[in-house]
Coordinates of C-alpha atoms in Angstrom, one line a residue:
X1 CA 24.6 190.3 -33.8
X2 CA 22.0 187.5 -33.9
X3 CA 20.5 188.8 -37.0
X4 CA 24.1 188.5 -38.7
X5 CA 25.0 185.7 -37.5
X6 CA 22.2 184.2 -39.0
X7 CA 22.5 185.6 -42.4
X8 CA 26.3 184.0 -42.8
X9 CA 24.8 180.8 -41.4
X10 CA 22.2 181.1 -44.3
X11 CA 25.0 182.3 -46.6
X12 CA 27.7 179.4 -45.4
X13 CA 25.1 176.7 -45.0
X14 CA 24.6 175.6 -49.1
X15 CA 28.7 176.3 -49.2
X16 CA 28.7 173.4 -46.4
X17 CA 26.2 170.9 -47.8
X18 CA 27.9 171.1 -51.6
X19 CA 30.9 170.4 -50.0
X20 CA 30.0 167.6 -48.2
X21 CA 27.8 166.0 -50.9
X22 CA 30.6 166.4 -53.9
X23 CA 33.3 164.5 -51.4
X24 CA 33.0 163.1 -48.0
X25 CA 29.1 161.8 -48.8
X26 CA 30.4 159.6 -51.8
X27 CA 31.0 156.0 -51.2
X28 CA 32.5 153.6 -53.9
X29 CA 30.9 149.5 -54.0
X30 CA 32.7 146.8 -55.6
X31 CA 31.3 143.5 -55.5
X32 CA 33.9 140.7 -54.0
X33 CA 34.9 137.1 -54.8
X34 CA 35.8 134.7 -52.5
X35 CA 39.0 132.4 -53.4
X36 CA 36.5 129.3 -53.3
X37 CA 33.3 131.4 -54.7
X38 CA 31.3 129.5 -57.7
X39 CA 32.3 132.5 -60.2
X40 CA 35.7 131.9 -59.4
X41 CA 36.1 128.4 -59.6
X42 CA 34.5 128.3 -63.5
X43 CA 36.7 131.1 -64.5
X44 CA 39.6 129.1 -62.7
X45 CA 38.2 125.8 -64.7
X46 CA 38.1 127.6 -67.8
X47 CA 42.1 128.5 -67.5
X48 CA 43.4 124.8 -66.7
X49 CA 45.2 126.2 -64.0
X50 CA 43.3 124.0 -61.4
X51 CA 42.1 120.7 -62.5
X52 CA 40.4 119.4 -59.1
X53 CA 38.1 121.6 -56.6
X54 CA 37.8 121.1 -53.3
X55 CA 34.4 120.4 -52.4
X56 CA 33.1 123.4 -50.1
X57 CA 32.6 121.8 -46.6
X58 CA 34.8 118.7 -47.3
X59 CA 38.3 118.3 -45.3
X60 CA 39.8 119.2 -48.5
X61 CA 38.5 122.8 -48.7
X62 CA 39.7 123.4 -45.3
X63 CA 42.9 122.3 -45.6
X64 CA 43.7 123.8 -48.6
X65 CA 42.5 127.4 -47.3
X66 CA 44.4 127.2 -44.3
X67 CA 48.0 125.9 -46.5
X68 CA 47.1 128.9 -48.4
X69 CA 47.0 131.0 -45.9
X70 CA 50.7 130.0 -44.3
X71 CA 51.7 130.2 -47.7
X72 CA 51.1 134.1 -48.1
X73 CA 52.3 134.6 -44.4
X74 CA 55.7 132.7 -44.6
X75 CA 57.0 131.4 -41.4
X76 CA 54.9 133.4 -39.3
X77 CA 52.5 131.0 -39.5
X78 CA 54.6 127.9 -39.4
X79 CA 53.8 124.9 -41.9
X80 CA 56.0 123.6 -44.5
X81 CA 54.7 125.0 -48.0
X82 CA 54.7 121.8 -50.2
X83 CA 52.1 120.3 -52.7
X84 CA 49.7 118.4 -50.4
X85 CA 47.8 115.2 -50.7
X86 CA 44.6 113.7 -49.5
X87 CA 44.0 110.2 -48.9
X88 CA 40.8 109.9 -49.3
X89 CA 40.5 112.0 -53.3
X90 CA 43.7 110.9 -54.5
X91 CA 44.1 114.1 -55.9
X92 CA 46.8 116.5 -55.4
X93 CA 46.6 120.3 -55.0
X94 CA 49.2 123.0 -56.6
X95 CA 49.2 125.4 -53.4
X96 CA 51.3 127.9 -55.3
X97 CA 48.4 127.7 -57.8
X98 CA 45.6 129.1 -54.5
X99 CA 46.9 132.5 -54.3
X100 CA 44.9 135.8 -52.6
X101 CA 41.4 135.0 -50.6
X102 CA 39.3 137.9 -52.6
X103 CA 39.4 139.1 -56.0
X104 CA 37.2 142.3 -57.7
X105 CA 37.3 143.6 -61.0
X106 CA 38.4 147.4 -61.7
X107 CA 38.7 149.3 -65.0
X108 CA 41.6 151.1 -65.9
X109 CA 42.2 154.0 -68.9
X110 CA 40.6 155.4 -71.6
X111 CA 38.9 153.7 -73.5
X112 CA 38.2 151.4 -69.8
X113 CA 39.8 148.1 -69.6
X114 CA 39.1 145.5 -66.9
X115 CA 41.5 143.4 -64.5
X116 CA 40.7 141.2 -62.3
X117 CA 43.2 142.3 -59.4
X118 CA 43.4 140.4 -55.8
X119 CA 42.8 142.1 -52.7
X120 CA 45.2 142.6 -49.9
X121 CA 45.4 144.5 -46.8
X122 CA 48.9 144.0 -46.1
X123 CA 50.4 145.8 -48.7
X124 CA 49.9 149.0 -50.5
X125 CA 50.8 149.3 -53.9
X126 CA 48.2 148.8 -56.6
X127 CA 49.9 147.3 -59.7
X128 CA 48.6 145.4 -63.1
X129 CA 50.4 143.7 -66.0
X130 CA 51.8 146.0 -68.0
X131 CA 54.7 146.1 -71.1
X132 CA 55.2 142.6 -69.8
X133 CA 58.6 141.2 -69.4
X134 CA 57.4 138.4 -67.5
X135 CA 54.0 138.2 -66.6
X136 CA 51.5 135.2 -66.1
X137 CA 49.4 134.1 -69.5
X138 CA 46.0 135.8 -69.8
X139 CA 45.1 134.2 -73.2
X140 CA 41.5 132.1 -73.3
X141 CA 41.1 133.3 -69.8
X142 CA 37.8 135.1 -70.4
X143 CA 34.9 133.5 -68.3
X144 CA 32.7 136.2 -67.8
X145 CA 32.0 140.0 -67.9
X146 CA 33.3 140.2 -64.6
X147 CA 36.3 138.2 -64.8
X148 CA 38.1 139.7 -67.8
X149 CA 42.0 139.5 -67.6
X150 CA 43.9 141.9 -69.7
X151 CA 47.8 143.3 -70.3
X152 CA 47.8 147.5 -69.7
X153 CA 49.3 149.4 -72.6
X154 CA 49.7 152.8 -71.5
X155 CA 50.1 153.6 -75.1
X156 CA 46.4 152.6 -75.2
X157 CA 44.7 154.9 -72.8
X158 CA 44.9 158.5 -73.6
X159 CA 44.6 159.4 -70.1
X160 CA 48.0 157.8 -69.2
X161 CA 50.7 159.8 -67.7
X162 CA 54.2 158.9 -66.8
X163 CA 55.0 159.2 -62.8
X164 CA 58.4 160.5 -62.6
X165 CA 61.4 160.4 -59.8
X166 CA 60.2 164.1 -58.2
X167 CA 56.8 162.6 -57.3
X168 CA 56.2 162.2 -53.7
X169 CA 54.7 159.0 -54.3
X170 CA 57.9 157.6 -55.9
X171 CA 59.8 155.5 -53.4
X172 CA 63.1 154.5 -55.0
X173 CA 64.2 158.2 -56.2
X174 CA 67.9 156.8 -55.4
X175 CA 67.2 154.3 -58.4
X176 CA 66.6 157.2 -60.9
X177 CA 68.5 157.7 -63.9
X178 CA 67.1 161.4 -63.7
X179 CA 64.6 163.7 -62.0
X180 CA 62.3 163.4 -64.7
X181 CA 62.9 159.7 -66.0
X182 CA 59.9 157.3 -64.7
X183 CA 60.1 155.8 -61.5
X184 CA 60.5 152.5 -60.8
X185 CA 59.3 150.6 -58.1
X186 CA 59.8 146.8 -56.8
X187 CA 57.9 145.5 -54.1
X188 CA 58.6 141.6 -52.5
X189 CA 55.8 139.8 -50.9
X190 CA 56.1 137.5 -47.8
X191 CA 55.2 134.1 -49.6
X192 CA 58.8 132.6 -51.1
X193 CA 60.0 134.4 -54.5
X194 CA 56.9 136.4 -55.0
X195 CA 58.0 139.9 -55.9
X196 CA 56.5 142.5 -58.7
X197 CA 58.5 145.6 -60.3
X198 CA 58.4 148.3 -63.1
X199 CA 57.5 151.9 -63.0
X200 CA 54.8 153.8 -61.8
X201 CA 51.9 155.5 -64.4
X202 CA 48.9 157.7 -63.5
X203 CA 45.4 156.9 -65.1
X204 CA 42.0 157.1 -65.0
X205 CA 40.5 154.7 -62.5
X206 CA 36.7 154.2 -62.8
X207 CA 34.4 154.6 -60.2
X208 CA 30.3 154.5 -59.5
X209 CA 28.0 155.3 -56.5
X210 CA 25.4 153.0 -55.2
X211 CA 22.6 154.8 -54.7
X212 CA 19.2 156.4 -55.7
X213 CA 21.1 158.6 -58.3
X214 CA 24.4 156.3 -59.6
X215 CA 27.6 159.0 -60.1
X216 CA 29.6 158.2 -62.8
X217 CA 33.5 159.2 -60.9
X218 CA 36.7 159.1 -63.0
X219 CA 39.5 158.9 -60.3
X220 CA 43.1 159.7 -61.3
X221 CA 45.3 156.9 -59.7
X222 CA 48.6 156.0 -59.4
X223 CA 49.4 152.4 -59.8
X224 CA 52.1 149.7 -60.6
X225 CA 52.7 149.2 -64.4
X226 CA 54.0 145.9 -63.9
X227 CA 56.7 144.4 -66.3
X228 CA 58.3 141.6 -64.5
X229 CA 56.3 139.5 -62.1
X230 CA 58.2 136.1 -60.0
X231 CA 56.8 133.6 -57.8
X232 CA 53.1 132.8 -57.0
X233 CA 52.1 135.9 -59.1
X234 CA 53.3 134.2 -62.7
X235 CA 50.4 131.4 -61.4
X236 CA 47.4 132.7 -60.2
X237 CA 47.7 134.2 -57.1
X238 CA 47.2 137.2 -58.4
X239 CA 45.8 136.4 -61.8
X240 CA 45.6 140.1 -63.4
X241 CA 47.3 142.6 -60.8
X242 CA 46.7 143.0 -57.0
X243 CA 45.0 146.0 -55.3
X244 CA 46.8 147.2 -52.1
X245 CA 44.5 148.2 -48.9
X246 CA 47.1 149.7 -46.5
X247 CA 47.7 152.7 -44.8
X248 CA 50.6 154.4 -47.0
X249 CA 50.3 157.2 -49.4
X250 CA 50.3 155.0 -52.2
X251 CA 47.3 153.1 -51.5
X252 CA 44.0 153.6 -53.6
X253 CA 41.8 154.7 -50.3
X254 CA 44.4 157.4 -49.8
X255 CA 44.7 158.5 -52.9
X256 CA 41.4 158.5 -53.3
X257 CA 41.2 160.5 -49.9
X258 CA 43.6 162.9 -51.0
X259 CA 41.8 163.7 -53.8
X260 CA 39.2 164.6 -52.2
X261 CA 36.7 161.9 -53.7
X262 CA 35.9 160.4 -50.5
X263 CA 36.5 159.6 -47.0
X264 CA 39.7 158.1 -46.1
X265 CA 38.3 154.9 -44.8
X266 CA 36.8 151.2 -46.6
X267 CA 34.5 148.8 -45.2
X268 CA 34.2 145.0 -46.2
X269 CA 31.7 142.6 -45.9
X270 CA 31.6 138.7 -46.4
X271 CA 28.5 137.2 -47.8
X272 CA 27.6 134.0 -48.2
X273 CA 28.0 132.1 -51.6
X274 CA 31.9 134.0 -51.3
X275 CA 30.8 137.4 -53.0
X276 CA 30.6 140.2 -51.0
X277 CA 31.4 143.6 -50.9
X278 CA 34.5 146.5 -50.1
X279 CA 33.3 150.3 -50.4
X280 CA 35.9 152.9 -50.4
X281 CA 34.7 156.0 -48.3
X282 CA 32.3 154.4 -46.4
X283 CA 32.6 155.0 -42.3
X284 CA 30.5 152.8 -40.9
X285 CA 27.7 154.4 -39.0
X286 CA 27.9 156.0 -35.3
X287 CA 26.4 153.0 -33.7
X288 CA 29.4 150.9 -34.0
X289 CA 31.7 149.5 -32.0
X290 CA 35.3 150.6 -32.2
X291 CA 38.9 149.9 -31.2
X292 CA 41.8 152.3 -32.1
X293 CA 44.8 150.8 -34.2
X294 CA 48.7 150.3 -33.0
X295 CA 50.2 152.3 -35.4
X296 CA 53.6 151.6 -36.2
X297 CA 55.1 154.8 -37.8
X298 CA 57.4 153.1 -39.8
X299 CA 54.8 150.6 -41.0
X300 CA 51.7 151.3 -40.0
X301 CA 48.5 148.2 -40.1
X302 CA 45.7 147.2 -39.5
X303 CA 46.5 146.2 -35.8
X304 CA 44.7 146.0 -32.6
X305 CA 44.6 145.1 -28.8
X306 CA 42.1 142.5 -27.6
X307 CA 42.4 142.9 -23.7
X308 CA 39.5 139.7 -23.1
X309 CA 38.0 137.1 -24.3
X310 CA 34.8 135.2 -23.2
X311 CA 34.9 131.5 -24.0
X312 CA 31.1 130.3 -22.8
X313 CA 31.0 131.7 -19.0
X314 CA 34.4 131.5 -19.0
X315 CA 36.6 134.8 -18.8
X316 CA 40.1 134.8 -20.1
X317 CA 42.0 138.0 -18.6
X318 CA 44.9 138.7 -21.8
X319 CA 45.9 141.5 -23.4
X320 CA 47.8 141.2 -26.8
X321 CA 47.7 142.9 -30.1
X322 CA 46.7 141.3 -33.2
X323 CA 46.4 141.9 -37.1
X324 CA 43.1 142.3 -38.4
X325 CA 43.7 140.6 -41.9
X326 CA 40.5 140.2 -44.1
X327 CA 42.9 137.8 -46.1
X328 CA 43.6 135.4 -44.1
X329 CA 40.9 132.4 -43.8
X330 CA 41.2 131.6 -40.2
X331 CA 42.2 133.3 -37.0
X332 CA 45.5 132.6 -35.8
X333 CA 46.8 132.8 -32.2
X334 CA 50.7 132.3 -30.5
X335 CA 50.4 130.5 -26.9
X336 CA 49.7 131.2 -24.3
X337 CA 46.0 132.4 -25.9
X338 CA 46.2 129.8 -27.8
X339 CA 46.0 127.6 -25.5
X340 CA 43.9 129.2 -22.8
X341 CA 41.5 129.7 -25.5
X342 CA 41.3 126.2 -26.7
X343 CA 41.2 124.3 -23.4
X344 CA 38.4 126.4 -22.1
X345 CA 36.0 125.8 -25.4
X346 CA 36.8 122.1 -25.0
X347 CA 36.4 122.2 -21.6
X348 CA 32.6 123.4 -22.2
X349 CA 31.8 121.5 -25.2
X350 CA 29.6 118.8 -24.8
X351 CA 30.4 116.6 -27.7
X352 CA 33.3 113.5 -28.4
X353 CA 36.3 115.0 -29.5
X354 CA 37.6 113.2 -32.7
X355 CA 41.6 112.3 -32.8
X356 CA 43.8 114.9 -34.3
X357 CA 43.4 114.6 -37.7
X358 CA 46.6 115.1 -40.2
X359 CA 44.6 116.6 -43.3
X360 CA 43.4 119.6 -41.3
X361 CA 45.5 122.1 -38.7
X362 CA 42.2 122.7 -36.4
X363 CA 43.0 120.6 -33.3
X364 CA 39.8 121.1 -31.7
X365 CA 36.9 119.4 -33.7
X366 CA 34.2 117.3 -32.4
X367 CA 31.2 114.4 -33.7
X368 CA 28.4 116.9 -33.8
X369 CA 25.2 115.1 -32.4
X370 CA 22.1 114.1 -34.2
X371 CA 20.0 116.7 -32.9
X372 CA 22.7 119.4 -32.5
X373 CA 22.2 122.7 -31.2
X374 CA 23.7 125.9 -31.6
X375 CA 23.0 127.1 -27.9
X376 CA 25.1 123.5 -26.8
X377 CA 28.3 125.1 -28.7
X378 CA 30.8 127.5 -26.6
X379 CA 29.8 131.2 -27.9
X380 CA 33.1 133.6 -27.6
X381 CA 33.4 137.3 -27.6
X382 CA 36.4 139.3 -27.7
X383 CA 36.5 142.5 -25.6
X384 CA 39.0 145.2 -27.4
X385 CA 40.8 148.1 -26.0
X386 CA 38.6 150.7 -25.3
X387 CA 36.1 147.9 -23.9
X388 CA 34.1 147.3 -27.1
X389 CA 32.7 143.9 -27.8
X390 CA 33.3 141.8 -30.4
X391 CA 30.6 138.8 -30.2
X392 CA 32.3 136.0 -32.8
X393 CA 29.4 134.7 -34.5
X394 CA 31.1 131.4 -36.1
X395 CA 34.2 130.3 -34.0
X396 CA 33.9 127.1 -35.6
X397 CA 34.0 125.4 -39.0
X398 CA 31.4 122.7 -40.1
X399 CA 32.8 120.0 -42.4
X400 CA 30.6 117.4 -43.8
X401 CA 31.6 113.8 -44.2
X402 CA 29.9 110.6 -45.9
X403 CA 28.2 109.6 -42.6
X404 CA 28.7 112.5 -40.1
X405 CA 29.2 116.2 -39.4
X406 CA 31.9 117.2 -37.7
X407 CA 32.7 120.7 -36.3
X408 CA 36.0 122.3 -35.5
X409 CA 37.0 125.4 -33.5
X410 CA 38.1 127.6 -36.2
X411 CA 41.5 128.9 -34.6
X412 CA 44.8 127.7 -35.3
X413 CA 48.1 127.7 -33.1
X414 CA 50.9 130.5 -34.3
X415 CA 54.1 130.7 -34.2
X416 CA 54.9 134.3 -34.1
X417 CA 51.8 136.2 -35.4
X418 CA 47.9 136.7 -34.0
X419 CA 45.6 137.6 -36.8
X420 CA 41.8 138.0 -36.4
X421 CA 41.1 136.5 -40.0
X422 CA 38.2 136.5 -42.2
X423 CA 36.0 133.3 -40.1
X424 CA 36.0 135.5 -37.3
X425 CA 34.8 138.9 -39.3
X426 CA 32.1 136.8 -40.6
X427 CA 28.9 138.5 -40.3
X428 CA 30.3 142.1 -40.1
X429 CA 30.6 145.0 -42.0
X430 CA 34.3 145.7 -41.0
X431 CA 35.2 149.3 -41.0
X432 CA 38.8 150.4 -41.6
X433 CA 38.8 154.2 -41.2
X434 CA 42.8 155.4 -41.8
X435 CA 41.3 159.2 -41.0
X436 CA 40.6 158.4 -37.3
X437 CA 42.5 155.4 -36.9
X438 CA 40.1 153.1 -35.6
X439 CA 38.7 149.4 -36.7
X440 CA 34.4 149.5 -36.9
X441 CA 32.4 146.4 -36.3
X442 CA 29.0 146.1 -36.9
X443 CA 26.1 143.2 -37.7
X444 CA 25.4 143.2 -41.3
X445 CA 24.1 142.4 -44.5
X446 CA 26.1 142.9 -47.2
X447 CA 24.0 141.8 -49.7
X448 CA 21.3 144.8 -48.8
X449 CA 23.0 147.2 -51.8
X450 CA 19.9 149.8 -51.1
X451 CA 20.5 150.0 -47.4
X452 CA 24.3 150.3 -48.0
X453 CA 23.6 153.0 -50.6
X454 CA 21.2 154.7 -48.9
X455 CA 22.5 155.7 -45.8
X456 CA 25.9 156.3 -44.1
X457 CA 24.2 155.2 -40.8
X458 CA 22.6 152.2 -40.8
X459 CA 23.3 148.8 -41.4
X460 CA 21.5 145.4 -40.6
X461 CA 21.2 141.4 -39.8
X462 CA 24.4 139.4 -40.5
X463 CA 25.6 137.2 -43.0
X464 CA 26.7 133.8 -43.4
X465 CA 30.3 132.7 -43.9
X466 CA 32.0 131.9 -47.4
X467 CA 33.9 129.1 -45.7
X468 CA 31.0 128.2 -44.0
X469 CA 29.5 125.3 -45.7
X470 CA 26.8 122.9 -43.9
X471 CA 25.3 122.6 -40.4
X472 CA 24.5 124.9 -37.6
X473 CA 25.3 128.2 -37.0
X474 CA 26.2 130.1 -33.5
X475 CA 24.3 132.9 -33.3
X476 CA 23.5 132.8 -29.6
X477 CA 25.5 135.8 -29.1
X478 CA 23.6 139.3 -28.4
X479 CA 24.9 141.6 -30.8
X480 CA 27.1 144.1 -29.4
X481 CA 25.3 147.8 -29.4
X482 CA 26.7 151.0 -28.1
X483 CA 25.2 153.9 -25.9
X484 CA 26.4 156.4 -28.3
X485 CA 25.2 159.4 -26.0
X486 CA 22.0 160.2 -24.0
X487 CA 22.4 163.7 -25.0
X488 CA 19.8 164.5 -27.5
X489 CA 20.7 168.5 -28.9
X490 CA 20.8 170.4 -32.1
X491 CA 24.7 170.5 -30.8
X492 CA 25.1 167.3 -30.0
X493 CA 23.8 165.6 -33.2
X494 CA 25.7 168.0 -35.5
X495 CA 28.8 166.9 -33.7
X496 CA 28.1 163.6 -34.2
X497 CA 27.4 164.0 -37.6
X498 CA 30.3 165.7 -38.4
X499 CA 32.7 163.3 -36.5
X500 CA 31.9 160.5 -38.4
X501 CA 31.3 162.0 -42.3
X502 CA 33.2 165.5 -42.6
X503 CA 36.7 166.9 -42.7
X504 CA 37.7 168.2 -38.4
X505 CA 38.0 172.3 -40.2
X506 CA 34.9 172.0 -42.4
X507 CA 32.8 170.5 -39.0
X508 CA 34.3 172.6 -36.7
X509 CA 33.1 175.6 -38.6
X510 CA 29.7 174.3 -39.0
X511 CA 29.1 173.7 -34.9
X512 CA 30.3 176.8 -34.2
X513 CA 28.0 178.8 -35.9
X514 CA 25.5 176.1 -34.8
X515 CA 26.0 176.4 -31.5
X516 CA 26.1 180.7 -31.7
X517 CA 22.7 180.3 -33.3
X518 CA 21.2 178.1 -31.3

């Protein structure tokens, strides 16, 4: 029995690793661009759209990133969405012109074109300018290879395909003029007036590995072929298309998933400079923390419980849920955690607090002292459900003035919503696996492409913050591990292999037989 065991393990074992390698093993790198990154602002120079930049560090570049980010959110982050002005440049900012917080470049068809699309976990669709109606300008807009805005004909690519109203991705079938017309689609966006519609198509979306041996992957996609765009999107919020992250069917990652191309889950990672990196199949490694999402049936996000948080040596019993939102700029929090989180930092910090200040929404900022020291700043840590740690390695902002530094706690008051934004992800490769429906956390270094590339497993030191400018940084806090099991078995491993890199059937199989043998 043994004997034959053995030889099906020897038979099924190649079957196993093939399948494996040619789906589940693949992971897919684009690099990232801050809103603020140097790229970004000469490609933004070289269209006219923004005359004056802030100055990264200044009050200005705070201000404007955090008016940005109540513009995207609406109400639910309070704020009145108005041009703004500050006394001190005379200048005056457009803040329907400062759209999405991270942009990559994709190409599309056959022959490839390139779009520079935004990023955005809170929606799902993937569209581009396409057959334009209405649609902002792309002429002269070229700054660099990266950065190359474009119109999509499907005409153009002969890999295009119509998507028509008996799809299963094709929401508004009740909008069809016929089963087999094309389907149309029309998604709104929370800032005001900011909507994007047209039909679906199907094309050739192009993909490479990072790794010893680069794979050359063309991805069949469905996406937005976007005719008439309104709002923010005919300015640059979204200069050539935007690239939904959610959980729906729609999405890339799940189509991408479904497909079989890789795992259904992305990671992100925020270096410094503003250009970091999202990688679609990538599930973080078995040494990370974890917290399972809230899922909404109806509309399922990105959101999770936080049942502590440490301030210093202070320990703030709470338990509410929050959205974990890569584009949004700052973490923002509804009372009473708002509160109870403030008061307890200030309580422990030991510099002069300044006076509120009208040009920035951080209450909380302080003189920093001539020979400041990280150790002298409250650390924070939030615990999530399940009791994982999340160590917050920059809970404040350091903004440089003529004279002085000053440093603010990075966390803003809320009027309806909490989101864990990007400051507070800030040395992190941030895991969102849609498969098992949990949020991954670990230290970082997004910039090491070999060790990303390499291995599934590993990852290393952290990185510092794109809105992180000048002056100290907290990194006082131990990094969070995890006791991922003491048990060290053939068994054991395989299982832990499997959980975290194959399909549940494909795994199952392979411990079961592993187990018999052994």
């Amino acid at each position: 029995m043994v004997s034959l065991l053995k030889t099906v393990f020897l038979f099924l074992m190649p079957i196993w690793v093939l399948s494996f390698k040619l789906s589940y093993g693949r992971i897919f790198t684009f690099k990232m661009h801050h809103r603020f990154s140097e790229p970004v602002k000469n490609w933004s120079n070289s269209t006219g759209k923004l005359s004056h930049w802030p100055v990264k560090g200044s009050f200005e570049y705070y201000a404007v990133l955090a008016h940005r980010d109540r513009l995207l959110r609406g109400r639910q982050l309070s704020g009145i969405n108005a041009p703004i002005s500050f006394s001190d440049g005379n200048s005056t900012f457009r803040i329907s012109s400062l759209g999405f917080l991270h942009y990559t470049t994709v190409q599309l068809g056959t022959p490839g074109v390139k779009f520079m699309v935004a990023l955005d976990t809170g929606s799902d669709l993937f569209w581009v300018p396409c057959d334009c109606n209405k649609c902002a300008p792309t002429e002269g807009t070229t700054y660099a290879s990266d950065f190359e805005l474009s119109i999509y004909d499907p005409k153009g690519s002969s890999t295009s395909k119509k998507v028509t109203c008996n799809s299963s991705l094709c929401a508004l079938r009740n909008q069809c003029l016929g089963t087999f017309s094309n389907c149309p689609y029309m998604v709104s966006y929370m800032s005001a007036q900011t909507s994007t519609s047209g039909v679906l198509v199907e094309d050739v979306l192009h993909l490479t590995t990072e790794d010893g041996h680069p794979e050359l992957v063309k991805a069949y996609v469905t996406f937005g072929c976007g005719q008439v765009q309104s709002g923010s999107f005919l300015d640059v919020a979204a200069p050539n298309g935007l690239f939904g992250l959610g959980m729906e069917k729609i999405s890339v990652p799940s189509i991408l998933s479904q497909e079989g191309l890789t795992a259904d889950s992305f990671s992100m990672c925020f270096g410094h400079d503003g250009i970091g990196r999202i990688s679609f199949g990538d599930k973080g490694s078995p040494d990370q923390e974890e917290t399972p999402f809230n899922l909404n049936p109806s509309r399922p996000t990105y959101n999770i419980t936080i049942t502590q948080i440490r301030v210093g040596t202070t320990l703030i019993d709470d338990d509410f849920t929050a959205l974990f939102d890569s584009g949004t700029s700052f973490t923002y929090l509804v009372d009473p955690t708002y509160s109870n989180l403030s008061e307890n930092f200030h309580s422990q910090a030991q510099d002069r607090r300044r006076p509120p200040d009208s040009r920035i929404p951080f209450e909380y900022c302080y003189d920093m002292s001539p020979d400041a020291n990280a150790s002298l700043i409250p650390s924070m840590s939030l615990t999530m459900k399940g009791e994982s740690q999340f160590p917050v390695y920059d809970p404040i902002i350091v903004i440089s003035t003529q004279s002085k530094l000053v440093y603010c706690l990075a966390v803003v008051k809320s009027t309806e919503l909490n989101i864990i934004g990007q400051n507070f992800m800030t040395g992190y490769r941030v895991v969102f696996d849609r498969e098992r429906f949990v949020l991954g956390w670990k230290k970082f270094d997004c910039y090491d492409i070999d060790e990303t590339s390499a291995s599934v497993v590993e990852s290393h030191a952290a990185s510092a913050p794109p809105a992180f400018a000048v002056g100290i940084r907290n990194y006082s806090t131990p990094e969070a591990t995890k006791d991922i099991g003491k048990n060290n078995s053939h068994t054991s491993f395989a299982l832990r292999s499997c959980h975290f890199q194959v399909s549940p059937l494909s795994c199952l199989g392979f411990v079961s037989i592993l187990s018999l043998l052994l």
